[in-house]
XYZ file of N, CA and C in Angstrom:
342
model
N 37.664 5.940 -5.268
C 39.008 5.403 -5.069
C 39.155 4.026 -5.685
N 38.120 3.238 -5.621
C 38.212 1.863 -6.113
C 38.002 1.759 -7.613
N 37.689 2.876 -8.278
C 37.438 2.830 -9.715
C 38.656 2.352 -10.495
N 39.838 2.786 -10.066
C 41.044 2.364 -10.781
C 41.243 0.851 -10.697
N 40.844 0.254 -9.574
C 40.964 -1.204 -9.448
C 40.001 -1.900 -10.401
N 38.835 -1.327 -10.618
C 37.885 -1.908 -11.567
C 38.416 -1.829 -12.996
N 39.050 -0.719 -13.328
C 39.642 -0.588 -14.667
C 40.741 -1.628 -14.851
N 41.579 -1.771 -13.853
C 42.659 -2.759 -13.936
C 42.081 -4.165 -14.045
N 41.065 -4.460 -13.236
C 40.447 -5.787 -13.282
C 39.789 -6.063 -14.630
N 39.322 -5.014 -15.298
C 38.698 -5.223 -16.610
C 39.722 -5.671 -17.650
N 40.996 -5.469 -17.383
C 42.050 -5.912 -18.303
C 42.463 -7.365 -18.078
N 42.078 -7.949 -16.952
C 42.436 -9.345 -16.677
C 41.942 -10.313 -17.748
N 40.691 -10.213 -18.227
C 40.262 -11.153 -19.276
C 41.089 -11.032 -20.555
N 41.479 -9.811 -20.900
C 42.312 -9.609 -22.099
C 43.664 -10.272 -21.895
N 44.287 -10.013 -20.746
C 45.607 -10.587 -20.459
C 45.530 -12.104 -20.357
N 44.478 -12.606 -19.716
C 44.319 -14.056 -19.571
C 44.101 -14.723 -20.924
N 43.276 -14.110 -21.761
C 43.045 -14.657 -23.098
C 44.311 -14.668 -23.935
N 45.086 -13.605 -23.843
C 46.312 -13.514 -24.623
C 47.333 -14.550 -24.151
N 47.536 -14.673 -22.855
C 48.527 -15.644 -22.365
C 48.029 -17.074 -22.587
N 46.717 -17.269 -22.623
C 46.170 -18.589 -22.923
C 46.413 -18.954 -24.381
N 46.256 -17.985 -25.268
C 46.463 -18.240 -26.694
C 47.941 -18.412 -27.032
N 48.797 -17.680 -26.343
C 50.231 -17.726 -26.624
C 51.025 -17.852 -25.312
N 51.030 -19.044 -24.711
C 51.685 -19.200 -23.401
C 53.201 -18.998 -23.417
N 53.818 -19.037 -24.577
C 55.276 -18.860 -24.641
C 55.669 -17.491 -25.183
N 54.700 -16.580 -25.228
C 54.958 -15.228 -25.705
C 55.444 -14.356 -24.548
N 56.596 -13.725 -24.763
C 57.124 -12.819 -23.749
C 56.201 -11.627 -23.536
N 55.696 -11.088 -24.631
C 54.827 -9.908 -24.535
C 53.568 -10.221 -23.737
N 52.954 -11.365 -24.001
C 51.744 -11.760 -23.268
C 52.056 -11.966 -21.790
N 53.181 -12.598 -21.501
C 53.559 -12.855 -20.109
C 53.843 -11.545 -19.370
N 54.567 -10.646 -20.023
C 54.850 -9.361 -19.380
C 53.570 -8.537 -19.191
N 52.667 -8.575 -20.152
C 51.401 -7.848 -20.021
C 50.593 -8.403 -18.850
N 50.491 -9.719 -18.772
C 49.755 -10.355 -17.674
C 50.396 -10.001 -16.331
N 51.700 -10.073 -16.296
C 52.446 -9.768 -15.076
C 52.270 -8.302 -14.692
N 52.295 -7.416 -15.672
C 52.125 -5.991 -15.417
C 50.739 -5.696 -14.843
N 49.704 -6.290 -15.416
C 48.348 -6.086 -14.921
C 48.251 -6.547 -13.466
N 48.791 -7.706 -13.179
C 48.750 -8.233 -11.813
C 49.543 -7.339 -10.864
N 50.698 -6.867 -11.290
C 51.537 -6.012 -10.437
C 50.855 -4.678 -10.150
N 50.278 -4.065 -11.157
C 49.598 -2.783 -10.957
C 48.395 -2.972 -10.044
N 47.678 -4.067 -10.209
C 46.536 -4.353 -9.350
C 46.989 -4.529 -7.901
N 48.100 -5.243 -7.689
C 48.636 -5.427 -6.337
C 49.112 -4.130 -5.714
N 49.802 -3.315 -6.489
C 50.284 -2.027 -5.986
C 49.106 -1.131 -5.630
N 48.053 -1.185 -6.445
C 46.880 -0.358 -6.158
C 46.224 -0.764 -4.838
N 46.347 -2.039 -4.460
C 45.827 -2.470 -3.162
C 46.547 -1.749 -2.042
N 47.874 -1.700 -2.118
C 48.654 -1.043 -1.074
C 48.339 0.449 -1.008
N 48.179 1.069 -2.164
C 47.835 2.497 -2.201
C 46.453 2.712 -1.597
N 45.507 1.850 -1.945
C 44.147 1.992 -1.444
C 44.096 1.822 0.081
N 44.836 0.868 0.616
C 44.865 0.674 2.066
C 45.486 1.898 2.750
N 46.563 2.420 2.177
C 47.208 3.596 2.764
C 46.272 4.804 2.746
N 45.548 5.002 1.669
C 44.601 6.114 1.582
C 43.453 5.914 2.564
N 42.971 4.690 2.651
C 41.891 4.375 3.583
C 42.328 4.649 5.023
N 43.554 4.280 5.353
C 44.073 4.536 6.706
C 44.216 6.035 6.958
N 44.669 6.759 5.948
C 44.817 8.209 6.082
C 43.467 8.883 6.278
N 42.450 8.411 5.588
C 41.112 8.995 5.685
C 40.364 8.579 6.941
N 40.847 7.567 7.640
C 40.218 7.072 8.860
C 41.243 7.019 9.988
N 41.675 8.168 10.467
C 42.749 8.173 11.478
C 42.395 7.426 12.762
N 41.120 7.359 13.084
C 40.694 6.661 14.299
C 41.022 5.166 14.229
N 40.904 4.581 13.062
C 41.149 3.146 12.868
C 42.407 2.859 12.053
N 43.243 3.868 11.852
C 44.384 3.692 10.949
C 45.353 2.599 11.402
N 45.540 2.465 12.703
C 46.474 1.440 13.191
C 45.988 0.042 12.798
N 44.706 -0.212 12.963
C 44.138 -1.516 12.581
C 44.170 -1.719 11.073
N 43.901 -0.662 10.336
C 43.894 -0.770 8.873
C 45.298 -1.057 8.355
N 46.288 -0.384 8.901
C 47.667 -0.557 8.437
C 48.250 -1.923 8.777
N 47.571 -2.700 9.629
C 48.019 -4.071 9.887
C 47.980 -4.904 8.605
N 47.164 -4.478 7.649
C 47.060 -5.217 6.399
C 48.325 -5.087 5.556
N 49.143 -4.079 5.827
C 50.378 -3.866 5.077
C 51.552 -4.470 5.833
N 51.560 -5.778 5.926
C 52.608 -6.470 6.664
C 53.921 -6.451 5.886
N 55.022 -6.141 6.561
C 56.318 -6.111 5.873
C 56.684 -7.455 5.236
N 56.339 -8.559 5.882
C 56.679 -9.881 5.332
C 56.008 -10.077 3.973
N 54.737 -9.716 3.870
C 54.007 -9.874 2.614
C 54.558 -8.927 1.554
N 54.821 -7.686 1.943
C 55.338 -6.701 0.999
C 56.685 -7.134 0.434
N 57.550 -7.630 1.308
C 58.869 -8.089 0.872
C 58.747 -9.279 -0.068
N 57.865 -10.226 0.263
C 57.659 -11.388 -0.596
C 57.146 -10.963 -1.968
N 56.171 -10.064 -1.987
C 55.607 -9.626 -3.267
C 56.620 -8.863 -4.105
N 57.373 -7.991 -3.471
C 58.391 -7.240 -4.202
C 59.451 -8.177 -4.764
N 59.887 -9.125 -3.968
C 60.879 -10.098 -4.427
C 60.337 -10.922 -5.584
N 59.099 -11.385 -5.474
C 58.526 -12.201 -6.553
C 58.347 -11.386 -7.828
N 58.032 -10.095 -7.709
C 57.905 -9.252 -8.902
C 59.247 -9.059 -9.589
N 60.282 -8.808 -8.807
C 61.617 -8.611 -9.396
C 62.100 -9.899 -10.056
N 61.948 -11.007 -9.360
C 62.348 -12.298 -9.939
C 61.545 -12.575 -11.200
N 60.254 -12.293 -11.152
C 59.399 -12.529 -12.303
C 59.808 -11.730 -13.521
N 60.105 -10.459 -13.339
C 60.502 -9.613 -14.469
C 61.761 -10.163 -15.134
N 62.673 -10.683 -14.350
C 63.921 -11.223 -14.904
C 63.694 -12.591 -15.549
N 63.017 -13.482 -14.848
C 62.866 -14.863 -15.304
C 61.931 -14.983 -16.514
N 60.935 -14.121 -16.591
C 59.980 -14.192 -17.702
C 60.674 -14.007 -19.044
N 61.761 -13.282 -19.066
C 62.477 -13.070 -20.325
C 62.884 -14.403 -20.958
N 63.330 -15.348 -20.147
C 63.767 -16.643 -20.661
C 62.651 -17.681 -20.644
N 61.800 -17.658 -19.651
C 60.695 -18.619 -19.529
C 59.382 -17.863 -19.285
N 58.693 -17.463 -20.345
C 57.468 -16.680 -20.180
C 56.395 -17.366 -19.337
N 56.350 -18.687 -19.361
C 55.337 -19.414 -18.600
C 55.521 -19.210 -17.090
N 56.700 -18.765 -16.681
C 56.962 -18.512 -15.264
C 56.082 -17.397 -14.702
N 55.527 -16.561 -15.573
C 54.608 -15.520 -15.098
C 53.445 -16.157 -14.363
N 52.892 -17.204 -14.936
C 51.760 -17.882 -14.315
C 52.178 -18.601 -13.036
N 53.339 -19.201 -13.055
C 53.811 -19.945 -11.884
C 54.099 -18.992 -10.720
N 54.800 -17.901 -10.997
C 55.135 -16.940 -9.940
C 53.871 -16.295 -9.377
N 52.958 -15.923 -10.245
C 51.720 -15.316 -9.760
C 50.863 -16.336 -9.014
N 50.912 -17.593 -9.432
C 50.206 -18.645 -8.698
C 50.759 -18.807 -7.295
N 52.074 -18.779 -7.165
C 52.710 -18.863 -5.843
C 52.316 -17.655 -5.002
N 52.268 -16.491 -5.629
C 51.870 -15.274 -4.928
C 50.439 -15.390 -4.399
N 49.546 -15.928 -5.199
C 48.147 -16.113 -4.773
C 48.063 -17.106 -3.624
N 48.808 -18.193 -3.718
C 48.819 -19.182 -2.635
C 49.344 -18.552 -1.348
N 50.355 -17.699 -1.459
C 50.892 -16.998 -0.292
C 49.821 -16.128 0.355
N 49.029 -15.423 -0.464
C 47.942 -14.595 0.063
C 46.895 -15.452 0.758
N 46.596 -16.616 0.198
C 45.610 -17.495 0.819
C 46.128 -18.109 2.117
N 47.399 -18.456 2.134
C 47.982 -19.082 3.322
C 48.208 -18.073 4.451
N 48.544 -16.845 4.095
C 48.833 -15.810 5.093
C 48.004 -14.557 4.821
N 46.705 -14.613 5.096
C 45.866 -13.433 4.844
C 46.253 -12.291 5.777
N 45.924 -11.061 5.387
C 46.244 -9.923 6.268
C 45.617 -10.109 7.643
N 46.412 -9.899 8.662
C 45.976 -10.114 10.049
C 44.779 -9.226 10.383
N 43.709 -9.856 10.795
C 42.524 -9.125 11.211
C 41.707 -8.534 10.076
N 42.024 -8.872 8.830
C 41.314 -8.271 7.698
C 39.844 -8.667 7.673
N 39.510 -9.798 8.245
C 38.109 -10.209 8.262
C 37.329 -9.528 9.393
N 38.022 -8.782 10.238
C 37.361 -8.133 11.360
C 37.283 -6.625 11.211
N 37.866 -6.084 10.129
C 37.805 -4.636 9.924
C 36.398 -4.247 9.502
N 35.925 -3.159 10.052
C 34.574 -2.700 9.720
C 34.605 -1.327 9.156
């Protein structure tokens, strides 16, 4: 199940190198943003599959899919897709804010799941 996440993660160096070489390129910004978005979506899919495969602990596992976080991520992705067209560097800023949000509000109980 986690193999797809490894494939997606293997594209991060390519996307990072491209956006580093051309920070004002729309194509590089959209590619970087797409890789990050697919990686994030795969997290939600993986958690849902994990919960489905472990019905005994599914309630605890599904706590990781908080509506507040999902709404924030969806909103930031939509804003990013629109804003990147005019300011490609915003891809890095929006994704940076998204990472800070994850650090500030980690999934409840995620460090206690076994």
